[in-house]
Short mmCIF file of the C-alpha atoms (twelve columns), coordinates in Angstrom:
data_MODEL
# 
_entry.id   MODEL 
# 
loop_
_atom_site.group_PDB 
_atom_site.id 
_atom_site.type_symbol 
_atom_site.label_atom_id 
_atom_site.label_alt_id 
_atom_site.label_comp_id 
_atom_site.label_asym_id 
_atom_site.label_seq_id 
_atom_site.Cartn_x 
_atom_site.Cartn_y 
_atom_site.Cartn_z 
_atom_site.pdbx_PDB_model_num 
ATOM 1  C CA . UNK A 1  -9.582  7.321   -20.173 1 
ATOM 2  C CA . UNK A 2  -5.873  6.543   -19.822 1 
ATOM 3  C CA . UNK A 3  -5.071  4.947   -16.511 1 
ATOM 4  C CA . UNK A 4  -2.033  4.214   -14.377 1 
ATOM 5  C CA . UNK A 5  -2.037  0.964   -12.404 1 
ATOM 6  C CA . UNK A 6  0.525   0.503   -9.639  1 
ATOM 7  C CA . UNK A 7  0.956   -2.808  -7.853  1 
ATOM 8  C CA . UNK A 8  3.171   -3.115  -4.807  1 
ATOM 9  C CA . UNK A 9  3.629   -6.601  -3.428  1 
ATOM 10 C CA . UNK A 10 5.457   -7.116  -0.156  1 
ATOM 11 C CA . UNK A 11 6.363   -10.580 1.061   1 
ATOM 12 C CA . UNK A 12 7.694   -10.689 4.575   1 
ATOM 13 C CA . UNK A 13 6.963   -11.989 8.054   1 
ATOM 14 C CA . UNK A 14 3.301   -12.198 9.021   1 
ATOM 15 C CA . UNK A 15 3.789   -9.716  11.894  1 
ATOM 16 C CA . UNK A 16 4.999   -7.069  9.460   1 
ATOM 17 C CA . UNK A 17 2.146   -7.806  7.044   1 
ATOM 18 C CA . UNK A 18 -0.419  -7.483  9.848   1 
ATOM 19 C CA . UNK A 19 1.103   -4.233  11.150  1 
ATOM 20 C CA . UNK A 20 1.266   -2.770  7.670   1 
ATOM 21 C CA . UNK A 21 -2.350  -3.614  6.944   1 
ATOM 22 C CA . UNK A 22 -3.588  -2.215  10.274  1 
ATOM 23 C CA . UNK A 23 -1.673  1.009   9.631   1 
ATOM 24 C CA . UNK A 24 -2.694  1.513   6.004   1 
ATOM 25 C CA . UNK A 25 -6.210  0.127   5.690   1 
ATOM 26 C CA . UNK A 26 -8.141  2.969   7.399   1 
ATOM 27 C CA . UNK A 27 -6.463  5.546   5.125   1 
ATOM 28 C CA . UNK A 28 -7.137  3.450   2.028   1 
ATOM 29 C CA . UNK A 29 -10.887 3.370   2.599   1 
ATOM 30 C CA . UNK A 30 -11.331 6.967   1.448   1 
ATOM 31 C CA . UNK A 31 -9.813  7.907   -1.907  1 
ATOM 32 C CA . UNK A 32 -10.068 10.645  -4.478  1 
ATOM 33 C CA . UNK A 33 -12.833 10.265  -7.026  1 
ATOM 34 C CA . UNK A 34 -11.729 8.111   -9.982  1 
ATOM 35 C CA . UNK A 35 -9.041  6.519   -7.788  1 
ATOM 36 C CA . UNK A 36 -9.276  2.958   -6.522  1 
ATOM 37 C CA . UNK A 37 -7.167  1.146   -3.955  1 
ATOM 38 C CA . UNK A 38 -7.439  -2.592  -3.469  1 
ATOM 39 C CA . UNK A 39 -5.585  -4.468  -0.762  1 
ATOM 40 C CA . UNK A 40 -4.878  -8.160  -0.514  1 
ATOM 41 C CA . UNK A 41 -3.537  -9.613  2.709   1 
ATOM 42 C CA . UNK A 42 -2.518  -13.180 3.446   1 
ATOM 43 C CA . UNK A 43 -0.723  -13.360 6.779   1 
ATOM 44 C CA . UNK A 44 -0.097  -17.091 6.444   1 
ATOM 45 C CA . UNK A 45 1.888   -16.485 3.256   1 
ATOM 46 C CA . UNK A 46 3.383   -13.194 4.490   1 
ATOM 47 C CA . UNK A 47 1.775   -11.247 1.637   1 
ATOM 48 C CA . UNK A 48 0.547   -7.666  1.447   1 
ATOM 49 C CA . UNK A 49 -0.410  -6.468  -2.032  1 
ATOM 50 C CA . UNK A 50 -1.871  -3.100  -2.865  1 
ATOM 51 C CA . UNK A 51 -3.188  -2.142  -6.281  1 
ATOM 52 C CA . UNK A 52 -3.754  1.532   -7.038  1 
ATOM 53 C CA . UNK A 53 -5.570  2.649   -10.179 1 
ATOM 54 C CA . UNK A 54 -5.685  6.311   -11.123 1 
ATOM 55 C CA . UNK A 55 -6.256  8.444   -14.216 1 
ATOM 56 C CA . UNK A 56 -3.111  9.700   -15.900 1 
ATOM 57 C CA . UNK A 57 -3.350  13.098  -14.288 1 
ATOM 58 C CA . UNK A 58 -0.657  14.731  -12.158 1 
ATOM 59 C CA . UNK A 59 -2.994  15.200  -9.174  1 
ATOM 60 C CA . UNK A 60 -3.767  11.486  -9.031  1 
ATOM 61 C CA . UNK A 61 -0.221  10.373  -9.758  1 
ATOM 62 C CA . UNK A 62 1.043   12.554  -6.911  1 
ATOM 63 C CA . UNK A 63 -1.531  11.044  -4.546  1 
ATOM 64 C CA . UNK A 64 -0.637  7.483   -5.527  1 
ATOM 65 C CA . UNK A 65 3.052   8.249   -5.059  1 
ATOM 66 C CA . UNK A 66 2.346   9.558   -1.564  1 
ATOM 67 C CA . UNK A 67 0.512   6.319   -0.744  1 
ATOM 68 C CA . UNK A 68 3.430   4.203   -1.960  1 
ATOM 69 C CA . UNK A 69 5.928   6.370   -0.074  1 
ATOM 70 C CA . UNK A 70 3.865   5.955   3.102   1 
ATOM 71 C CA . UNK A 71 3.797   2.166   2.734   1 
ATOM 72 C CA . UNK A 72 7.535   1.920   2.127   1 
ATOM 73 C CA . UNK A 73 8.216   4.229   5.067   1 
ATOM 74 C CA . UNK A 74 6.030   2.099   7.337   1 
ATOM 75 C CA . UNK A 75 7.815   -1.075  6.258   1 
ATOM 76 C CA . UNK A 76 11.134  0.532   7.150   1 
ATOM 77 C CA . UNK A 77 9.894   1.658   10.580  1 
ATOM 78 C CA . UNK A 78 8.271   -1.697  11.372  1 
ATOM 79 C CA . UNK A 79 11.422  -3.608  10.413  1 
ATOM 80 C CA . UNK A 80 13.573  -1.355  12.597  1 
ATOM 81 C CA . UNK A 81 11.257  -1.810  15.571  1 
ATOM 82 C CA . UNK A 82 11.219  -5.586  15.151  1 
ATOM 83 C CA . UNK A 83 15.043  -5.754  15.070  1 
ATOM 84 C CA . UNK A 84 15.306  -4.286  18.574  1 
# 
């Protein structure tokens, strides 16, 4: 089976990493069949990495894109909040 693997690695302040993980992790526990999401968090290093593996199928690609869009949107919101 052909597969798409997406890896998003964010390196930033530990507070942002922790907030991002707390926001995303519950949603990442339940995925579509044949879809896997792995998260790696290291607050000391300011690292949040998510790896998404899906079959090359439009349904799965759309779902993985939504996950990435959600993460990037959360990073934007968290950074704005922390600036104020």
